[in-house]
């Protein structure tokens, strides 16, 4: 999983160079969408899927249903994460459809494989967060499959706010929530940090992220400003709780500052930058639409940077 994520990251970089001229004019152009999917599917989701397969048995103390299922999940997701961007880039709907089918298969196999260990009770916030994250992954996949079908059927307009509603689920209810959930187990080990007390910030983050996305994504999709702003406020509270938990672990660490700490702190800074850019986009959009779209695209990139820095930093610890 991690090796494939590294390959996806290199491909994403090359695709972003290729899509650069189009991105400057239209952040939702097909070339940009293809490059973004290499980053989100072939890099971030591939790495996070590896983390889920590794850490679900750790946090639940129960084994996966099958290692063979995990291998098939990897192959299906590998095919999906490359076929989808390739089909979008070359405008071949059959290739896009094949990628969507592989993605649906991979998500189904993941749910089957982790259902039994994640059904364990009394395992705390990390297990609760991972349950929500797997559900978020399934919802993201259903949203994506609808997009794939629509590329041929033209049922609705895939405008920027619709794509952003999809991105919010993937970034926060799947990728971000998995990181937030697993971090509660990894930080004490990697920082040699013991935070006393009931860990309220960790629990708040695990519950507030899916709750915020449940309001924010429909608010972006359907248009009611009060719904979107309510979801954004709850989501911001959850992300803030995550940063409070990180600060508590960093302050109580017994391990000297190292490369891993640099990655984690940089990741947190990208999260703050993404939040600031998202707020600026929301305030700018009604007055200057093009500038608002550019700021929204920049916010998505910064938030992807939050997750990428965290993934690479933890890989430097996990792999050895």
C-alpha atoms as a PDB file:
ATOM      1  CA  UNK A   1       0.000   0.000   0.000  1.00  0.00           C
ATOM      2  CA  UNK A   2       2.698   2.509   0.963  1.00  0.00           C
ATOM      3  CA  UNK A   3       4.836   1.689  -2.082  1.00  0.00           C
ATOM      4  CA  UNK A   4       1.846   2.243  -4.374  1.00  0.00           C
ATOM      5  CA  UNK A   5       1.103   5.525  -2.572  1.00  0.00           C
ATOM      6  CA  UNK A   6       4.646   6.723  -3.250  1.00  0.00           C
ATOM      7  CA  UNK A   7       4.236   5.862  -6.938  1.00  0.00           C
ATOM      8  CA  UNK A   8       0.904   7.694  -6.970  1.00  0.00           C
ATOM      9  CA  UNK A   9       2.518  10.771  -5.441  1.00  0.00           C
ATOM     10  CA  UNK A  10       5.142  10.905  -8.206  1.00  0.00           C
ATOM     11  CA  UNK A  11       2.415  10.517 -10.833  1.00  0.00           C
ATOM     12  CA  UNK A  12       0.340  13.237  -9.152  1.00  0.00           C
ATOM     13  CA  UNK A  13       3.280  15.639  -9.322  1.00  0.00           C
ATOM     14  CA  UNK A  14       3.820  14.932 -13.006  1.00  0.00           C
ATOM     15  CA  UNK A  15       0.089  15.323 -13.705  1.00  0.00           C
ATOM     16  CA  UNK A  16      -0.036  18.656 -11.866  1.00  0.00           C
ATOM     17  CA  UNK A  17       2.809  19.966 -14.037  1.00  0.00           C
ATOM     18  CA  UNK A  18       0.878  18.828 -17.128  1.00  0.00           C
ATOM     19  CA  UNK A  19      -2.401  20.341 -15.835  1.00  0.00           C
ATOM     20  CA  UNK A  20      -0.857  23.635 -14.701  1.00  0.00           C
ATOM     21  CA  UNK A  21      -2.025  25.837 -17.612  1.00  0.00           C
ATOM     22  CA  UNK A  22      -5.586  24.508 -17.375  1.00  0.00           C
ATOM     23  CA  UNK A  23      -5.647  24.848 -13.580  1.00  0.00           C
ATOM     24  CA  UNK A  24      -4.842  28.556 -13.774  1.00  0.00           C
ATOM     25  CA  UNK A  25      -7.941  29.127 -15.898  1.00  0.00           C
ATOM     26  CA  UNK A  26     -10.375  26.566 -14.491  1.00  0.00           C
ATOM     27  CA  UNK A  27      -9.674  24.532 -11.310  1.00  0.00           C
ATOM     28  CA  UNK A  28     -12.436  22.067 -12.329  1.00  0.00           C
ATOM     29  CA  UNK A  29     -11.054  21.267 -15.816  1.00  0.00           C
ATOM     30  CA  UNK A  30     -10.676  17.575 -16.718  1.00  0.00           C
ATOM     31  CA  UNK A  31      -6.862  17.725 -16.573  1.00  0.00           C
ATOM     32  CA  UNK A  32      -7.018  19.154 -13.053  1.00  0.00           C
ATOM     33  CA  UNK A  33      -9.605  16.598 -11.964  1.00  0.00           C
ATOM     34  CA  UNK A  34      -7.355  13.801 -13.247  1.00  0.00           C
ATOM     35  CA  UNK A  35      -4.331  15.159 -11.378  1.00  0.00           C
ATOM     36  CA  UNK A  36      -6.372  15.670  -8.213  1.00  0.00           C
ATOM     37  CA  UNK A  37      -7.616  12.091  -8.294  1.00  0.00           C
ATOM     38  CA  UNK A  38      -4.078  10.781  -8.569  1.00  0.00           C
ATOM     39  CA  UNK A  39      -3.365  12.716  -5.387  1.00  0.00           C
ATOM     40  CA  UNK A  40      -6.524  11.768  -3.507  1.00  0.00           C
ATOM     41  CA  UNK A  41      -6.993   8.187  -4.736  1.00  0.00           C
ATOM     42  CA  UNK A  42      -3.575   6.876  -5.748  1.00  0.00           C
ATOM     43  CA  UNK A  43      -1.665   8.671  -2.969  1.00  0.00           C
ATOM     44  CA  UNK A  44      -3.726   9.662   0.080  1.00  0.00           C
ATOM     45  CA  UNK A  45      -6.432   6.997  -0.025  1.00  0.00           C
ATOM     46  CA  UNK A  46      -3.930   4.294  -0.957  1.00  0.00           C
ATOM     47  CA  UNK A  47      -1.724   5.166   2.019  1.00  0.00           C
ATOM     48  CA  UNK A  48      -4.654   5.533   4.400  1.00  0.00           C
ATOM     49  CA  UNK A  49      -6.071   2.174   3.269  1.00  0.00           C
ATOM     50  CA  UNK A  50      -2.735   0.645   4.211  1.00  0.00           C
ATOM     51  CA  UNK A  51      -2.958   2.338   7.604  1.00  0.00           C
ATOM     52  CA  UNK A  52      -6.503   1.032   8.135  1.00  0.00           C
ATOM     53  CA  UNK A  53      -5.452  -2.539   7.368  1.00  0.00           C
ATOM     54  CA  UNK A  54      -2.485  -2.215   9.718  1.00  0.00           C
ATOM     55  CA  UNK A  55      -4.048  -0.379  12.659  1.00  0.00           C
ATOM     56  CA  UNK A  56      -7.600  -1.770  12.861  1.00  0.00           C
ATOM     57  CA  UNK A  57      -6.222  -5.012  14.394  1.00  0.00           C
ATOM     58  CA  UNK A  58      -3.985  -2.937  16.680  1.00  0.00           C
ATOM     59  CA  UNK A  59      -6.686  -0.684  18.134  1.00  0.00           C
ATOM     60  CA  UNK A  60      -9.383  -3.384  18.297  1.00  0.00           C
ATOM     61  CA  UNK A  61      -7.131  -6.308  19.274  1.00  0.00           C
ATOM     62  CA  UNK A  62      -9.003  -8.410  16.751  1.00  0.00           C
ATOM     63  CA  UNK A  63      -7.707  -9.762  13.456  1.00  0.00           C
ATOM     64  CA  UNK A  64      -9.046  -8.889  10.029  1.00  0.00           C
ATOM     65  CA  UNK A  65     -11.395 -11.358   8.393  1.00  0.00           C
ATOM     66  CA  UNK A  66      -8.832 -12.306   5.752  1.00  0.00           C
ATOM     67  CA  UNK A  67      -5.390 -11.231   4.547  1.00  0.00           C
ATOM     68  CA  UNK A  68      -6.363 -12.484   1.082  1.00  0.00           C
ATOM     69  CA  UNK A  69      -9.256 -10.031   1.070  1.00  0.00           C
ATOM     70  CA  UNK A  70      -6.776  -7.287   1.945  1.00  0.00           C
ATOM     71  CA  UNK A  71      -4.627  -8.243  -1.043  1.00  0.00           C
ATOM     72  CA  UNK A  72      -7.604  -8.194  -3.400  1.00  0.00           C
ATOM     73  CA  UNK A  73      -8.686  -4.858  -1.915  1.00  0.00           C
ATOM     74  CA  UNK A  74      -5.239  -3.463  -2.683  1.00  0.00           C
ATOM     75  CA  UNK A  75      -5.305  -4.686  -6.289  1.00  0.00           C
ATOM     76  CA  UNK A  76      -8.836  -3.390  -6.862  1.00  0.00           C
ATOM     77  CA  UNK A  77      -7.992   0.018  -5.400  1.00  0.00           C
ATOM     78  CA  UNK A  78      -4.732   0.167  -7.367  1.00  0.00           C
ATOM     79  CA  UNK A  79      -6.696  -0.369 -10.581  1.00  0.00           C
ATOM     80  CA  UNK A  80      -9.358   2.162  -9.568  1.00  0.00           C
ATOM     81  CA  UNK A  81      -6.908   4.868  -8.522  1.00  0.00           C
ATOM     82  CA  UNK A  82      -5.149   4.772 -11.894  1.00  0.00           C
ATOM     83  CA  UNK A  83      -8.019   3.997 -14.269  1.00  0.00           C
ATOM     84  CA  UNK A  84     -10.255   6.823 -13.009  1.00  0.00           C
ATOM     85  CA  UNK A  85      -7.720   9.652 -13.549  1.00  0.00           C
ATOM     86  CA  UNK A  86      -6.562   8.102 -16.824  1.00  0.00           C
ATOM     87  CA  UNK A  87     -10.118   7.874 -18.145  1.00  0.00           C
ATOM     88  CA  UNK A  88     -10.849  11.482 -17.189  1.00  0.00           C
ATOM     89  CA  UNK A  89      -7.594  12.695 -18.754  1.00  0.00           C
ATOM     90  CA  UNK A  90      -8.090  10.928 -22.097  1.00  0.00           C
ATOM     91  CA  UNK A  91     -11.903  11.408 -22.036  1.00  0.00           C
ATOM     92  CA  UNK A  92     -12.683   7.699 -22.357  1.00  0.00           C
ATOM     93  CA  UNK A  93     -15.853   6.961 -20.404  1.00  0.00           C
ATOM     94  CA  UNK A  94     -15.340   3.187 -20.572  1.00  0.00           C
ATOM     95  CA  UNK A  95     -12.049   3.550 -18.701  1.00  0.00           C
ATOM     96  CA  UNK A  96     -13.715   5.823 -16.119  1.00  0.00           C
ATOM     97  CA  UNK A  97     -16.504   3.275 -15.664  1.00  0.00           C
ATOM     98  CA  UNK A  98     -13.987   0.454 -15.197  1.00  0.00           C
ATOM     99  CA  UNK A  99     -12.222   2.513 -12.547  1.00  0.00           C
ATOM    100  CA  UNK A 100     -15.511   3.206 -10.791  1.00  0.00           C
ATOM    101  CA  UNK A 101     -16.349  -0.508 -10.742  1.00  0.00           C
ATOM    102  CA  UNK A 102     -12.948  -1.336  -9.244  1.00  0.00           C
ATOM    103  CA  UNK A 103     -13.415   1.367  -6.603  1.00  0.00           C
ATOM    104  CA  UNK A 104     -16.825  -0.005  -5.636  1.00  0.00           C
ATOM    105  CA  UNK A 105     -15.330  -3.495  -5.338  1.00  0.00           C
ATOM    106  CA  UNK A 106     -12.432  -2.283  -3.169  1.00  0.00           C
ATOM    107  CA  UNK A 107     -14.731  -0.374  -0.794  1.00  0.00           C
ATOM    108  CA  UNK A 108     -17.060  -3.371  -0.463  1.00  0.00           C
ATOM    109  CA  UNK A 109     -14.152  -5.698   0.321  1.00  0.00           C
ATOM    110  CA  UNK A 110     -12.768  -3.272   2.909  1.00  0.00           C
ATOM    111  CA  UNK A 111     -16.109  -3.092   4.714  1.00  0.00           C
ATOM    112  CA  UNK A 112     -16.377  -6.900   4.747  1.00  0.00           C
ATOM    113  CA  UNK A 113     -12.803  -7.265   6.010  1.00  0.00           C
ATOM    114  CA  UNK A 114     -12.945  -4.774   8.888  1.00  0.00           C
ATOM    115  CA  UNK A 115     -16.589  -5.237   9.900  1.00  0.00           C
ATOM    116  CA  UNK A 116     -15.898  -7.870  12.548  1.00  0.00           C
ATOM    117  CA  UNK A 117     -13.006  -6.131  14.383  1.00  0.00           C
ATOM    118  CA  UNK A 118     -14.711  -2.719  14.250  1.00  0.00           C
ATOM    119  CA  UNK A 119     -17.888  -4.184  15.740  1.00  0.00           C
ATOM    120  CA  UNK A 120     -16.017  -4.645  19.042  1.00  0.00           C
ATOM    121  CA  UNK A 121     -17.474  -2.574  21.871  1.00  0.00           C
ATOM    122  CA  UNK A 122     -15.771  -0.560  24.570  1.00  0.00           C
ATOM    123  CA  UNK A 123     -12.623   0.217  22.564  1.00  0.00           C
ATOM    124  CA  UNK A 124     -12.794   3.998  22.863  1.00  0.00           C
ATOM    125  CA  UNK A 125     -12.592   6.959  20.497  1.00  0.00           C
ATOM    126  CA  UNK A 126     -10.129   5.469  17.954  1.00  0.00           C
ATOM    127  CA  UNK A 127     -12.475   2.585  17.119  1.00  0.00           C
ATOM    128  CA  UNK A 128     -15.493   4.901  17.000  1.00  0.00           C
ATOM    129  CA  UNK A 129     -13.609   7.191  14.625  1.00  0.00           C
ATOM    130  CA  UNK A 130     -12.544   4.316  12.383  1.00  0.00           C
ATOM    131  CA  UNK A 131     -16.157   3.124  12.144  1.00  0.00           C
ATOM    132  CA  UNK A 132     -17.240   6.581  11.029  1.00  0.00           C
ATOM    133  CA  UNK A 133     -14.267   6.789   8.641  1.00  0.00           C
ATOM    134  CA  UNK A 134     -15.081   3.519   6.882  1.00  0.00           C
ATOM    135  CA  UNK A 135     -18.684   4.719   6.547  1.00  0.00           C
ATOM    136  CA  UNK A 136     -17.366   8.014   5.143  1.00  0.00           C
ATOM    137  CA  UNK A 137     -15.244   6.070   2.657  1.00  0.00           C
ATOM    138  CA  UNK A 138     -18.348   4.192   1.502  1.00  0.00           C
ATOM    139  CA  UNK A 139     -20.346   7.428   1.119  1.00  0.00           C
ATOM    140  CA  UNK A 140     -17.468   9.025  -0.803  1.00  0.00           C
ATOM    141  CA  UNK A 141     -17.409   6.010  -3.096  1.00  0.00           C
ATOM    142  CA  UNK A 142     -21.178   6.156  -3.688  1.00  0.00           C
ATOM    143  CA  UNK A 143     -20.867   9.851  -4.513  1.00  0.00           C
ATOM    144  CA  UNK A 144     -18.050   9.066  -6.936  1.00  0.00           C
ATOM    145  CA  UNK A 145     -19.916   6.210  -8.610  1.00  0.00           C
ATOM    146  CA  UNK A 146     -22.836   8.604  -9.168  1.00  0.00           C
ATOM    147  CA  UNK A 147     -20.410  10.984 -10.870  1.00  0.00           C
ATOM    148  CA  UNK A 148     -19.091   8.201 -13.088  1.00  0.00           C
ATOM    149  CA  UNK A 149     -22.626   7.268 -14.169  1.00  0.00           C
ATOM    150  CA  UNK A 150     -23.510  10.931 -14.738  1.00  0.00           C
ATOM    151  CA  UNK A 151     -20.579  11.464 -17.142  1.00  0.00           C
ATOM    152  CA  UNK A 152     -22.553   9.352 -19.607  1.00  0.00           C
ATOM    153  CA  UNK A 153     -26.098  10.167 -18.533  1.00  0.00           C
ATOM    154  CA  UNK A 154     -25.786  13.914 -17.837  1.00  0.00           C
ATOM    155  CA  UNK A 155     -28.375  13.772 -15.053  1.00  0.00           C
ATOM    156  CA  UNK A 156     -27.180  16.892 -13.265  1.00  0.00           C
ATOM    157  CA  UNK A 157     -24.659  19.699 -13.555  1.00  0.00           C
ATOM    158  CA  UNK A 158     -21.277  18.779 -12.047  1.00  0.00           C
ATOM    159  CA  UNK A 159     -20.575  22.368 -11.035  1.00  0.00           C
ATOM    160  CA  UNK A 160     -17.930  23.488  -8.587  1.00  0.00           C
ATOM    161  CA  UNK A 161     -20.091  23.425  -5.456  1.00  0.00           C
ATOM    162  CA  UNK A 162     -21.198  19.845  -6.217  1.00  0.00           C
ATOM    163  CA  UNK A 163     -17.588  18.706  -6.617  1.00  0.00           C
ATOM    164  CA  UNK A 164     -16.682  20.537  -3.403  1.00  0.00           C
ATOM    165  CA  UNK A 165     -19.471  18.723  -1.521  1.00  0.00           C
ATOM    166  CA  UNK A 166     -17.891  15.457  -2.673  1.00  0.00           C
ATOM    167  CA  UNK A 167     -14.397  16.630  -1.707  1.00  0.00           C
ATOM    168  CA  UNK A 168     -15.528  17.584   1.815  1.00  0.00           C
ATOM    169  CA  UNK A 169     -16.724  14.034   2.505  1.00  0.00           C
ATOM    170  CA  UNK A 170     -13.524  12.469   1.189  1.00  0.00           C
ATOM    171  CA  UNK A 171     -11.119  14.876   2.898  1.00  0.00           C
ATOM    172  CA  UNK A 172     -12.757  15.007   6.325  1.00  0.00           C
ATOM    173  CA  UNK A 173     -15.157  12.067   6.800  1.00  0.00           C
ATOM    174  CA  UNK A 174     -12.741   9.520   5.303  1.00  0.00           C
ATOM    175  CA  UNK A 175      -9.093  10.612   5.116  1.00  0.00           C
ATOM    176  CA  UNK A 176      -8.998  13.210   7.872  1.00  0.00           C
ATOM    177  CA  UNK A 177     -11.125  11.202  10.286  1.00  0.00           C
ATOM    178  CA  UNK A 178      -8.918   8.133   9.829  1.00  0.00           C
ATOM    179  CA  UNK A 179      -5.832  10.201  10.681  1.00  0.00           C
ATOM    180  CA  UNK A 180      -7.521  11.825  13.675  1.00  0.00           C
ATOM    181  CA  UNK A 181      -8.640   8.409  14.956  1.00  0.00           C
ATOM    182  CA  UNK A 182      -5.330   6.609  14.498  1.00  0.00           C
ATOM    183  CA  UNK A 183      -3.283   9.555  15.826  1.00  0.00           C
ATOM    184  CA  UNK A 184      -4.753   9.016  19.289  1.00  0.00           C
ATOM    185  CA  UNK A 185      -2.922   5.673  19.379  1.00  0.00           C
ATOM    186  CA  UNK A 186       0.234   6.690  17.497  1.00  0.00           C
ATOM    187  CA  UNK A 187       1.185   9.975  19.180  1.00  0.00           C
ATOM    188  CA  UNK A 188       1.660   8.517  22.677  1.00  0.00           C
ATOM    189  CA  UNK A 189       3.931   5.839  21.191  1.00  0.00           C
ATOM    190  CA  UNK A 190       5.888   8.016  18.761  1.00  0.00           C
ATOM    191  CA  UNK A 191       6.274  10.994  21.115  1.00  0.00           C
ATOM    192  CA  UNK A 192       6.669   8.869  24.272  1.00  0.00           C
ATOM    193  CA  UNK A 193       3.932  11.121  25.662  1.00  0.00           C
ATOM    194  CA  UNK A 194       1.377  10.322  28.351  1.00  0.00           C
ATOM    195  CA  UNK A 195      -1.535  12.731  28.498  1.00  0.00           C
ATOM    196  CA  UNK A 196      -3.490  12.172  31.740  1.00  0.00           C
ATOM    197  CA  UNK A 197      -7.234  12.520  31.980  1.00  0.00           C
ATOM    198  CA  UNK A 198     -10.231  11.387  29.919  1.00  0.00           C
ATOM    199  CA  UNK A 199      -8.942  12.756  26.555  1.00  0.00           C
ATOM    200  CA  UNK A 200     -12.041  14.844  25.845  1.00  0.00           C
ATOM    201  CA  UNK A 201     -10.438  16.640  22.884  1.00  0.00           C
ATOM    202  CA  UNK A 202      -9.796  13.341  21.116  1.00  0.00           C
ATOM    203  CA  UNK A 203     -13.396  12.212  21.617  1.00  0.00           C
ATOM    204  CA  UNK A 204     -14.750  15.570  20.501  1.00  0.00           C
ATOM    205  CA  UNK A 205     -12.712  15.452  17.281  1.00  0.00           C
ATOM    206  CA  UNK A 206     -13.921  11.938  16.470  1.00  0.00           C
ATOM    207  CA  UNK A 207     -17.586  12.922  16.838  1.00  0.00           C
ATOM    208  CA  UNK A 208     -17.479  16.486  15.501  1.00  0.00           C
ATOM    209  CA  UNK A 209     -15.807  15.678  12.157  1.00  0.00           C
ATOM    210  CA  UNK A 210     -18.535  13.340  10.830  1.00  0.00           C
ATOM    211  CA  UNK A 211     -21.258  15.528  12.365  1.00  0.00           C
ATOM    212  CA  UNK A 212     -19.877  18.628  10.666  1.00  0.00           C
ATOM    213  CA  UNK A 213     -19.545  16.897   7.299  1.00  0.00           C
ATOM    214  CA  UNK A 214     -23.136  15.608   7.607  1.00  0.00           C
ATOM    215  CA  UNK A 215     -24.291  19.243   7.583  1.00  0.00           C
ATOM    216  CA  UNK A 216     -21.610  20.934   5.478  1.00  0.00           C
ATOM    217  CA  UNK A 217     -21.710  18.626   2.459  1.00  0.00           C
ATOM    218  CA  UNK A 218     -25.509  18.864   1.938  1.00  0.00           C
ATOM    219  CA  UNK A 219     -25.237  22.605   2.581  1.00  0.00           C
ATOM    220  CA  UNK A 220     -22.733  22.931  -0.274  1.00  0.00           C
ATOM    221  CA  UNK A 221     -24.719  20.570  -2.482  1.00  0.00           C
ATOM    222  CA  UNK A 222     -28.196  22.058  -1.973  1.00  0.00           C
ATOM    223  CA  UNK A 223     -27.314  25.670  -1.221  1.00  0.00           C
ATOM    224  CA  UNK A 224     -28.812  26.671   2.188  1.00  0.00           C
ATOM    225  CA  UNK A 225     -26.142  28.949   3.724  1.00  0.00           C
ATOM    226  CA  UNK A 226     -27.248  28.268   7.329  1.00  0.00           C
ATOM    227  CA  UNK A 227     -26.746  24.534   6.819  1.00  0.00           C
ATOM    228  CA  UNK A 228     -23.277  24.941   5.300  1.00  0.00           C
ATOM    229  CA  UNK A 229     -22.128  27.434   7.959  1.00  0.00           C
ATOM    230  CA  UNK A 230     -23.471  25.225  10.784  1.00  0.00           C
ATOM    231  CA  UNK A 231     -21.582  22.249   9.403  1.00  0.00           C
ATOM    232  CA  UNK A 232     -18.438  24.316   8.917  1.00  0.00           C
ATOM    233  CA  UNK A 233     -18.593  25.529  12.530  1.00  0.00           C
ATOM    234  CA  UNK A 234     -18.933  21.981  13.912  1.00  0.00           C
ATOM    235  CA  UNK A 235     -16.188  20.740  11.607  1.00  0.00           C
ATOM    236  CA  UNK A 236     -13.902  23.580  12.719  1.00  0.00           C
ATOM    237  CA  UNK A 237     -14.579  22.679  16.360  1.00  0.00           C
ATOM    238  CA  UNK A 238     -13.584  19.072  15.667  1.00  0.00           C
ATOM    239  CA  UNK A 239     -10.397  20.056  13.854  1.00  0.00           C
ATOM    240  CA  UNK A 240      -9.599  22.499  16.653  1.00  0.00           C
ATOM    241  CA  UNK A 241     -10.020  19.690  19.192  1.00  0.00           C
ATOM    242  CA  UNK A 242      -7.626  17.587  17.110  1.00  0.00           C
ATOM    243  CA  UNK A 243      -5.026  20.371  17.273  1.00  0.00           C
ATOM    244  CA  UNK A 244      -5.571  20.745  21.035  1.00  0.00           C
ATOM    245  CA  UNK A 245      -4.907  17.017  21.434  1.00  0.00           C
ATOM    246  CA  UNK A 246      -1.760  17.320  19.305  1.00  0.00           C
ATOM    247  CA  UNK A 247      -0.509  20.241  21.407  1.00  0.00           C
ATOM    248  CA  UNK A 248      -1.078  18.254  24.606  1.00  0.00           C
ATOM    249  CA  UNK A 249       0.980  15.332  23.276  1.00  0.00           C
ATOM    250  CA  UNK A 250       3.768  17.586  21.985  1.00  0.00           C
ATOM    251  CA  UNK A 251       4.020  19.403  25.328  1.00  0.00           C
ATOM    252  CA  UNK A 252       4.286  16.116  27.244  1.00  0.00           C
ATOM    253  CA  UNK A 253       6.617  14.308  24.887  1.00  0.00           C
ATOM    254  CA  UNK A 254       9.723  12.667  26.324  1.00  0.00           C
ATOM    255  CA  UNK A 255      11.389  12.162  22.961  1.00  0.00           C
ATOM    256  CA  UNK A 256      13.599  14.922  21.573  1.00  0.00           C
ATOM    257  CA  UNK A 257      12.506  16.884  18.511  1.00  0.00           C
ATOM    258  CA  UNK A 258      13.078  14.803  15.380  1.00  0.00           C
ATOM    259  CA  UNK A 259      11.982  14.500  11.758  1.00  0.00           C
ATOM    260  CA  UNK A 260       8.632  12.983  12.712  1.00  0.00           C
ATOM    261  CA  UNK A 261       7.811  15.980  14.909  1.00  0.00           C
ATOM    262  CA  UNK A 262       8.705  18.298  12.021  1.00  0.00           C
ATOM    263  CA  UNK A 263       6.286  16.451   9.738  1.00  0.00           C
ATOM    264  CA  UNK A 264       3.469  16.520  12.293  1.00  0.00           C
ATOM    265  CA  UNK A 265       3.884  20.235  13.075  1.00  0.00           C
ATOM    266  CA  UNK A 266       4.077  21.099   9.363  1.00  0.00           C
ATOM    267  CA  UNK A 267       0.935  19.035   8.810  1.00  0.00           C
ATOM    268  CA  UNK A 268      -0.892  21.055  11.487  1.00  0.00           C
ATOM    269  CA  UNK A 269       0.229  24.315   9.877  1.00  0.00           C
ATOM    270  CA  UNK A 270      -1.211  23.185   6.534  1.00  0.00           C
ATOM    271  CA  UNK A 271      -4.489  22.435   8.298  1.00  0.00           C
ATOM    272  CA  UNK A 272      -4.603  25.985   9.640  1.00  0.00           C
ATOM    273  CA  UNK A 273      -3.731  27.362   6.193  1.00  0.00           C
ATOM    274  CA  UNK A 274      -6.512  25.302   4.605  1.00  0.00           C
ATOM    275  CA  UNK A 275      -9.049  26.564   7.134  1.00  0.00           C
ATOM    276  CA  UNK A 276      -8.022  30.185   6.511  1.00  0.00           C
ATOM    277  CA  UNK A 277      -8.229  29.739   2.733  1.00  0.00           C
ATOM    278  CA  UNK A 278     -11.650  28.062   2.997  1.00  0.00           C
ATOM    279  CA  UNK A 279     -12.998  30.933   5.100  1.00  0.00           C
ATOM    280  CA  UNK A 280     -11.568  33.444   2.638  1.00  0.00           C
ATOM    281  CA  UNK A 281     -13.190  31.552  -0.256  1.00  0.00           C
ATOM    282  CA  UNK A 282     -16.599  31.576   1.431  1.00  0.00           C
ATOM    283  CA  UNK A 283     -16.404  35.313   2.076  1.00  0.00           C
ATOM    284  CA  UNK A 284     -15.015  36.159  -1.366  1.00  0.00           C
ATOM    285  CA  UNK A 285     -17.335  33.981  -3.489  1.00  0.00           C
ATOM    286  CA  UNK A 286     -20.460  36.233  -3.415  1.00  0.00           C
ATOM    287  CA  UNK A 287     -18.468  39.322  -4.521  1.00  0.00           C
ATOM    288  CA  UNK A 288     -15.741  37.938  -6.799  1.00  0.00           C
ATOM    289  CA  UNK A 289     -16.711  34.486  -8.029  1.00  0.00           C
ATOM    290  CA  UNK A 290     -13.505  33.605  -9.899  1.00  0.00           C
ATOM    291  CA  UNK A 291     -11.291  34.653  -6.989  1.00  0.00           C
ATOM    292  CA  UNK A 292     -13.530  32.658  -4.644  1.00  0.00           C
ATOM    293  CA  UNK A 293     -13.200  29.551  -6.803  1.00  0.00           C
ATOM    294  CA  UNK A 294      -9.417  29.936  -6.852  1.00  0.00           C
ATOM    295  CA  UNK A 295      -9.327  30.295  -3.065  1.00  0.00           C
ATOM    296  CA  UNK A 296     -11.549  27.221  -2.650  1.00  0.00           C
ATOM    297  CA  UNK A 297      -9.211  25.210  -4.871  1.00  0.00           C
ATOM    298  CA  UNK A 298      -6.240  26.453  -2.853  1.00  0.00           C
ATOM    299  CA  UNK A 299      -8.008  25.415   0.355  1.00  0.00           C
ATOM    300  CA  UNK A 300      -8.490  21.874  -0.958  1.00  0.00           C
ATOM    301  CA  UNK A 301      -4.793  21.693  -1.887  1.00  0.00           C
ATOM    302  CA  UNK A 302      -3.729  22.953   1.561  1.00  0.00           C
ATOM    303  CA  UNK A 303      -5.988  20.436   3.310  1.00  0.00           C
ATOM    304  CA  UNK A 304      -4.554  17.679   1.133  1.00  0.00           C
ATOM    305  CA  UNK A 305      -1.148  18.944   2.285  1.00  0.00           C
ATOM    306  CA  UNK A 306      -2.272  18.470   5.898  1.00  0.00           C
ATOM    307  CA  UNK A 307      -3.003  14.808   5.195  1.00  0.00           C
ATOM    308  CA  UNK A 308       0.007  14.207   2.954  1.00  0.00           C
ATOM    309  CA  UNK A 309       2.490  15.598   5.508  1.00  0.00           C
ATOM    310  CA  UNK A 310       0.898  13.442   8.212  1.00  0.00           C
ATOM    311  CA  UNK A 311       0.958  10.322   6.011  1.00  0.00           C
ATOM    312  CA  UNK A 312       4.589  10.723   4.954  1.00  0.00           C
ATOM    313  CA  UNK A 313       5.721  11.622   8.474  1.00  0.00           C
ATOM    314  CA  UNK A 314       4.045   8.597  10.007  1.00  0.00           C
ATOM    315  CA  UNK A 315       5.351   6.357   7.230  1.00  0.00           C
ATOM    316  CA  UNK A 316       8.885   7.316   8.266  1.00  0.00           C
ATOM    317  CA  UNK A 317       8.054   5.943  11.717  1.00  0.00           C
ATOM    318  CA  UNK A 318       5.804   3.020  10.829  1.00  0.00           C
ATOM    319  CA  UNK A 319       7.920   1.408   8.110  1.00  0.00           C
ATOM    320  CA  UNK A 320      11.034   0.865  10.292  1.00  0.00           C
END
